[in-house]
CSV table of C-alpha atoms in Angstrom, one decimal:
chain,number,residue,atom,x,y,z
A,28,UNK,CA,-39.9,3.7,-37.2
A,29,UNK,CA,-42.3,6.5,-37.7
A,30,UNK,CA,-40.3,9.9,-36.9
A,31,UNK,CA,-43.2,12.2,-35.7
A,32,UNK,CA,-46.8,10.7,-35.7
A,33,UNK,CA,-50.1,12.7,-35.5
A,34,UNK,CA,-52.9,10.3,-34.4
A,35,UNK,CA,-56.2,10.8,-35.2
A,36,UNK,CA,-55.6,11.2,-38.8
A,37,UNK,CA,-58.6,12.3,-39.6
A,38,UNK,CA,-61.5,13.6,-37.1
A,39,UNK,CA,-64.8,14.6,-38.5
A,40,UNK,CA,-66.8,16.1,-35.8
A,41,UNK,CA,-70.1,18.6,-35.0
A,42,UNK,CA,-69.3,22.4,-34.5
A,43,UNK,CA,-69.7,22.6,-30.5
A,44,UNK,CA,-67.7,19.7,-29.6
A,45,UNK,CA,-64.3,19.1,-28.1
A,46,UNK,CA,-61.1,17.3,-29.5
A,47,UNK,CA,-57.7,16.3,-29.0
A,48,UNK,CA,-54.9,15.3,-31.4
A,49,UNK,CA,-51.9,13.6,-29.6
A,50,UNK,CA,-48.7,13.9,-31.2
A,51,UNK,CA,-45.0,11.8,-30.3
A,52,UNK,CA,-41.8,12.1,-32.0
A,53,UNK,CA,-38.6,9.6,-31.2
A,54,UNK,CA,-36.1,12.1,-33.1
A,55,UNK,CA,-34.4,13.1,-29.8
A,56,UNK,CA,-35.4,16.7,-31.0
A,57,UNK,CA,-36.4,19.0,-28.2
A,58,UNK,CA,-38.4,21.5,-30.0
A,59,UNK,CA,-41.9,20.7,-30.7
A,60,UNK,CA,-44.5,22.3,-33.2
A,61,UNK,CA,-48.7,23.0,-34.1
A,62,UNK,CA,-49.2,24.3,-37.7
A,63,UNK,CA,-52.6,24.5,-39.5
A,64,UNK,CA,-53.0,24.1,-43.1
A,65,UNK,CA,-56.2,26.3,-44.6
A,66,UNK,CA,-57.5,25.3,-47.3
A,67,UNK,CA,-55.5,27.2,-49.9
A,68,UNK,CA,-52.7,25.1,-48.6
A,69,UNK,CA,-51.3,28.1,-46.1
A,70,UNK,CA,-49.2,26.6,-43.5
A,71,UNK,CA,-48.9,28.9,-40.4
A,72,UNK,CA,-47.7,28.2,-36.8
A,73,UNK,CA,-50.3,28.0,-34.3
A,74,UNK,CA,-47.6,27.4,-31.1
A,75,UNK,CA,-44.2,25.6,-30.8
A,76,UNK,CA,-42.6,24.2,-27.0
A,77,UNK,CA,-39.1,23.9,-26.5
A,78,UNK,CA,-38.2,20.9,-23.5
A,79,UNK,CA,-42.0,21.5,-22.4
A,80,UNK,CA,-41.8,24.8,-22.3
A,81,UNK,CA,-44.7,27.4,-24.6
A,82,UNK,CA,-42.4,29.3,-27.1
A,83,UNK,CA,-44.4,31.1,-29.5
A,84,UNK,CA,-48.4,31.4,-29.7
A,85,UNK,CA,-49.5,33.3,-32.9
A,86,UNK,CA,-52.3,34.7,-31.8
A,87,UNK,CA,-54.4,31.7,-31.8
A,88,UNK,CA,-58.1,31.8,-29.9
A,89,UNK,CA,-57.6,30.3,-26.4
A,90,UNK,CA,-60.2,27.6,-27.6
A,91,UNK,CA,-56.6,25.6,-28.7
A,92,UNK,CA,-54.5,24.5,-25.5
A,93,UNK,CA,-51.7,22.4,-26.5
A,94,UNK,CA,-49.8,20.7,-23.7
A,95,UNK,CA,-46.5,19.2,-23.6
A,96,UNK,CA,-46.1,16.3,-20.9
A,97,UNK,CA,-42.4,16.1,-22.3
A,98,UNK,CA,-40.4,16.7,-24.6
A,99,UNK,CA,-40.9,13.9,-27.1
A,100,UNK,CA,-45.3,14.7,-27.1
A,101,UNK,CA,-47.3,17.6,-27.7
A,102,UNK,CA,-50.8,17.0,-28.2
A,103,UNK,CA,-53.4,20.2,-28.7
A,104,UNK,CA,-56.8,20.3,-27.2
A,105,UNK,CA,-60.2,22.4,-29.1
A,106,UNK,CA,-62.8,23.6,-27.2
A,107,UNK,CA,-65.8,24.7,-28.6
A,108,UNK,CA,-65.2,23.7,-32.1
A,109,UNK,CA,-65.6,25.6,-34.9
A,110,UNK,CA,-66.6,25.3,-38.8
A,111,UNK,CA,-63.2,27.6,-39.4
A,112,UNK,CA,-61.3,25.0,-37.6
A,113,UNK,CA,-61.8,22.3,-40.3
A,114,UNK,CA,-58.4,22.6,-41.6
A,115,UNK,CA,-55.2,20.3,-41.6
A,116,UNK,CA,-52.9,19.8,-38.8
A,117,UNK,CA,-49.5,19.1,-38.8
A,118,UNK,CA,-47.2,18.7,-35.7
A,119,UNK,CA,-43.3,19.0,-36.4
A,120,UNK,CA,-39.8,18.5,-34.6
A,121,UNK,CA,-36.4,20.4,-35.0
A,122,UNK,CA,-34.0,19.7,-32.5
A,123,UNK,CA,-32.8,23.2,-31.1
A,124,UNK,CA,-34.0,26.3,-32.4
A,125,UNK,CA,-37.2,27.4,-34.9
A,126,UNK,CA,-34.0,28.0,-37.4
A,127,UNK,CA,-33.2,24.7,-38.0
A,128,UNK,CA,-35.1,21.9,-40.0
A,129,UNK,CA,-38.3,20.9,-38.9
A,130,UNK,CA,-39.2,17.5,-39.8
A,131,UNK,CA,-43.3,16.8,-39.8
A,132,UNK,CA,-45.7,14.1,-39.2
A,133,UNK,CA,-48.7,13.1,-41.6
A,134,UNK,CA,-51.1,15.2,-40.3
A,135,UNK,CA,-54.7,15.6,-38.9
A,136,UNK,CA,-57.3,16.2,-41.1
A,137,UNK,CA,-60.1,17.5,-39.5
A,138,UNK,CA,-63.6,18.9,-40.5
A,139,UNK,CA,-66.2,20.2,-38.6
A,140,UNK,CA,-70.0,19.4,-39.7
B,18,UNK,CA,-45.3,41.5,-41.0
B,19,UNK,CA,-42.7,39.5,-42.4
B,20,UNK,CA,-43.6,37.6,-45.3
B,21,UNK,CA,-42.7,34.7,-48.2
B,22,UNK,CA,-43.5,35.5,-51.2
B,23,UNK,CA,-43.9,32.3,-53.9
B,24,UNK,CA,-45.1,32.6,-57.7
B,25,UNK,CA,-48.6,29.9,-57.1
B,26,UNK,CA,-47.8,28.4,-60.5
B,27,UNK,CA,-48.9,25.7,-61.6
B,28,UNK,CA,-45.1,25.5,-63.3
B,29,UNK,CA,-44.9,23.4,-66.4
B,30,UNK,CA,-41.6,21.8,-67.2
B,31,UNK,CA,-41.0,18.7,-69.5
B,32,UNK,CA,-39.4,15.7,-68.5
B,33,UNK,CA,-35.8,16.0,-68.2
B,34,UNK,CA,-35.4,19.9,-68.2
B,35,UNK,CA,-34.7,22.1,-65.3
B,36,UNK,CA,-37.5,23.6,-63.3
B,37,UNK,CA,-36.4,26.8,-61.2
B,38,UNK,CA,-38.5,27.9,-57.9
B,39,UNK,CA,-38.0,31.5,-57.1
B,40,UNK,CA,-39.0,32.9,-53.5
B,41,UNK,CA,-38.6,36.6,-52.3
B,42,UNK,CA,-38.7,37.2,-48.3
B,43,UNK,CA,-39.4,40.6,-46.4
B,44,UNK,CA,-37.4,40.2,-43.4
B,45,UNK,CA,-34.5,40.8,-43.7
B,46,UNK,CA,-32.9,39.7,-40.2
B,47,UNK,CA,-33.9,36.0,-41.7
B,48,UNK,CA,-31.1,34.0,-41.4
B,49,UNK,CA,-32.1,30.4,-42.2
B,50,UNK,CA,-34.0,29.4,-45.4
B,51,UNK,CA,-36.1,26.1,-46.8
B,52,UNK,CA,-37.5,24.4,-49.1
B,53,UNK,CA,-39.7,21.6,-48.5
B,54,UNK,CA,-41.7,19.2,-50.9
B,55,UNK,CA,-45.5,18.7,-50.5
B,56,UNK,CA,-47.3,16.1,-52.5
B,57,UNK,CA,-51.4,16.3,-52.6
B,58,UNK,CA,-53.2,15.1,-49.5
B,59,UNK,CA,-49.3,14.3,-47.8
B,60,UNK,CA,-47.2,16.2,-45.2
B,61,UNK,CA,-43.9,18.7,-45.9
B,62,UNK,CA,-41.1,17.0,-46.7
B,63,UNK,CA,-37.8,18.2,-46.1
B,64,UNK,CA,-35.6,18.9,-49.4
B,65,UNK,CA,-32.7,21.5,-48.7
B,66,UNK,CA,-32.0,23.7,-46.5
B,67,UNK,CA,-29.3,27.0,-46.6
B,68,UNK,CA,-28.1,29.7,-44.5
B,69,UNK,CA,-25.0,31.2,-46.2
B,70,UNK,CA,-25.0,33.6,-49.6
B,71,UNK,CA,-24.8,31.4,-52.6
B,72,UNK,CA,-25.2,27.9,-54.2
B,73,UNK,CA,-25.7,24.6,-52.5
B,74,UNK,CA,-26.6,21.6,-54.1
B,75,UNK,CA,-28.0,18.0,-53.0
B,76,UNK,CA,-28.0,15.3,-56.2
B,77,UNK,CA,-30.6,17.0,-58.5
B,78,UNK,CA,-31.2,19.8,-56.2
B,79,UNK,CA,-29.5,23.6,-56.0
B,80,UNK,CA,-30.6,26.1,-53.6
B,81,UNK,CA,-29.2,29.5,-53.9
B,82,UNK,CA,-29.3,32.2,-52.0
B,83,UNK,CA,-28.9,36.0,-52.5
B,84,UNK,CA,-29.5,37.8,-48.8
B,85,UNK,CA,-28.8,41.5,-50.5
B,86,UNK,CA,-31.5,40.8,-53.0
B,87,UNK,CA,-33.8,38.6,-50.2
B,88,UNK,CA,-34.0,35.9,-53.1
B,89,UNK,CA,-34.1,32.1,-52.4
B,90,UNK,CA,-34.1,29.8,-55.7
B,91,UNK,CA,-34.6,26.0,-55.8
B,92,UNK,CA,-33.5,24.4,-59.1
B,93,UNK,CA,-34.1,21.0,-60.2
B,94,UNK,CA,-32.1,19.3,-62.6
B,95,UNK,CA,-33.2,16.6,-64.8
B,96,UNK,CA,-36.7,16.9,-63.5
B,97,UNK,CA,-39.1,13.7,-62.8
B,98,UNK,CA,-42.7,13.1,-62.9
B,99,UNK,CA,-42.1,12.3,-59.6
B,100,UNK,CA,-41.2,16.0,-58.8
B,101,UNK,CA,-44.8,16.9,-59.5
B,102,UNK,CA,-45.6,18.6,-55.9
B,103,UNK,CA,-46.0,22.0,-54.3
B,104,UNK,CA,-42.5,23.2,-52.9
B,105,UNK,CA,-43.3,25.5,-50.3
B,106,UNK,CA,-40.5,28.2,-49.2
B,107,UNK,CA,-39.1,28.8,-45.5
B,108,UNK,CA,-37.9,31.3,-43.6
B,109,UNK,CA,-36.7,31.9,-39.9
B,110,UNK,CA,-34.9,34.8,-38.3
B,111,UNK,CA,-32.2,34.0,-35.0
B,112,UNK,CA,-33.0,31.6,-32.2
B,113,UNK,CA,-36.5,30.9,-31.3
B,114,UNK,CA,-38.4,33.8,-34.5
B,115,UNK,CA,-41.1,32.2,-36.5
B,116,UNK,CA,-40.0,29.9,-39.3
B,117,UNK,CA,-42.7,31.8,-41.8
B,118,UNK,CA,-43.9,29.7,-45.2
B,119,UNK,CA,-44.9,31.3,-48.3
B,120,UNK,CA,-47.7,29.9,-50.1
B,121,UNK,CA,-46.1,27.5,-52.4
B,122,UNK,CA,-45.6,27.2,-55.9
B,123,UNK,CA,-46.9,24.0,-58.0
B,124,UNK,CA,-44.8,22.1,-60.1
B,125,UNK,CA,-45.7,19.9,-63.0
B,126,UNK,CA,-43.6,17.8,-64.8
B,127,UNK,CA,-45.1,16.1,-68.0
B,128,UNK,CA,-43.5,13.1,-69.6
């Protein structure tokens, strides 16, 4: 039943290693999104994929590679992780354009040791 | 740099009374504007959503909207304990432009 899901939820690593966090959504939506949530609770967009396609990239460090096999998954891949990285992150679906709603899934928490 | 600007709060409302969430944007090609609920440790939840000048409401909910003053408002009426959450404010231009969040204001409702 679960709209968009995020799995890990959480991911506690060491600084130096490599992740991945998978996310799925069975909305039908087309339009897929990577947001990070600091830990003053900003929410910014990292990159967003419209039917596979890269969209937008806001000026992220080419340490994150998402990938979208299709349109219903985007997972993001971290190279070479960092203790700034330990944040929260949320993948979310709109169907269309970034102007309509975006609907998101639980989240990844992950922290970096 | 376009921006969302939200009053952190915490705001304090009793039970019952109506809590208002302002929100002021800087771009003013923005087109599309929402609010979404986000309890501690939980994901955003969408609550309302508006695109045209004025009021529109959802149950308890009202969002207005006033593009010549770049002023977004969320009222709640008869607020609940259950509102208690940070309501985070959205904006996004045409087609594929950043949706861009402000940082939130807190709510607090006391019984």
């Amino acid at each position: 039943d679960t709209a968009v899901s995020q799995t890990p939820k959480y991911l506690v690593t060491q600084m130096g290693n490599d992740k991945s966090i998978k996310c799925e959504q069975n909305l039908g939506h087309d339009t897929m999104y990577w947001y990070k949530q600091d830990s003053k609770k900003f929410l910014k967009i990292m990159f967003s994929y419209n039917n596979k396609e890269l969209i937008i990239n806001e000026t992220v460090p080419n340490r994150f590679s998402p990938k979208s096999p299709d349109k219903a998954h985007l997972n993001l891949h971290i190279n070479s992780l960092e203790l700034g990285d330990s944040a929260v992150y949320f993948c979310a679906s709109s169907l269309g354009q970034h102007n309509q709603p975006q609907h998101f899934g639980d989240g990844t928490r992950l922290s970096i040791l | 740099q376009k921006e969302v600007e939200q009053n952190s709060g915490p705001l304090s409302v009793p039970e019952g009374a109506i809590a208002s969430l302002n929100c002021t944007y800087s771009d003013r090609g923005s087109q599309s504007f929402f609010w979404y609920r986000q309890y501690s440790g939980k994901s955003p939840e969408l609550i309302m959503f508006i695109y045209s000048n004025g009021d529109k409401e959802d149950g308890r909910f009202t969002a207005q909207l006033n593009k010549a003053s770049q002023y977004v408002s969320l009222l709640i009426r008869d607020s609940q304990p259950s509102d208690s959450a940070t309501y985070l404010c959205a904006s996004a231009g045409s087609g594929y432009s950043t949706l861009t969040f402000g940082k939130g204001t807190m709510l607090l409702v006391s019984p």
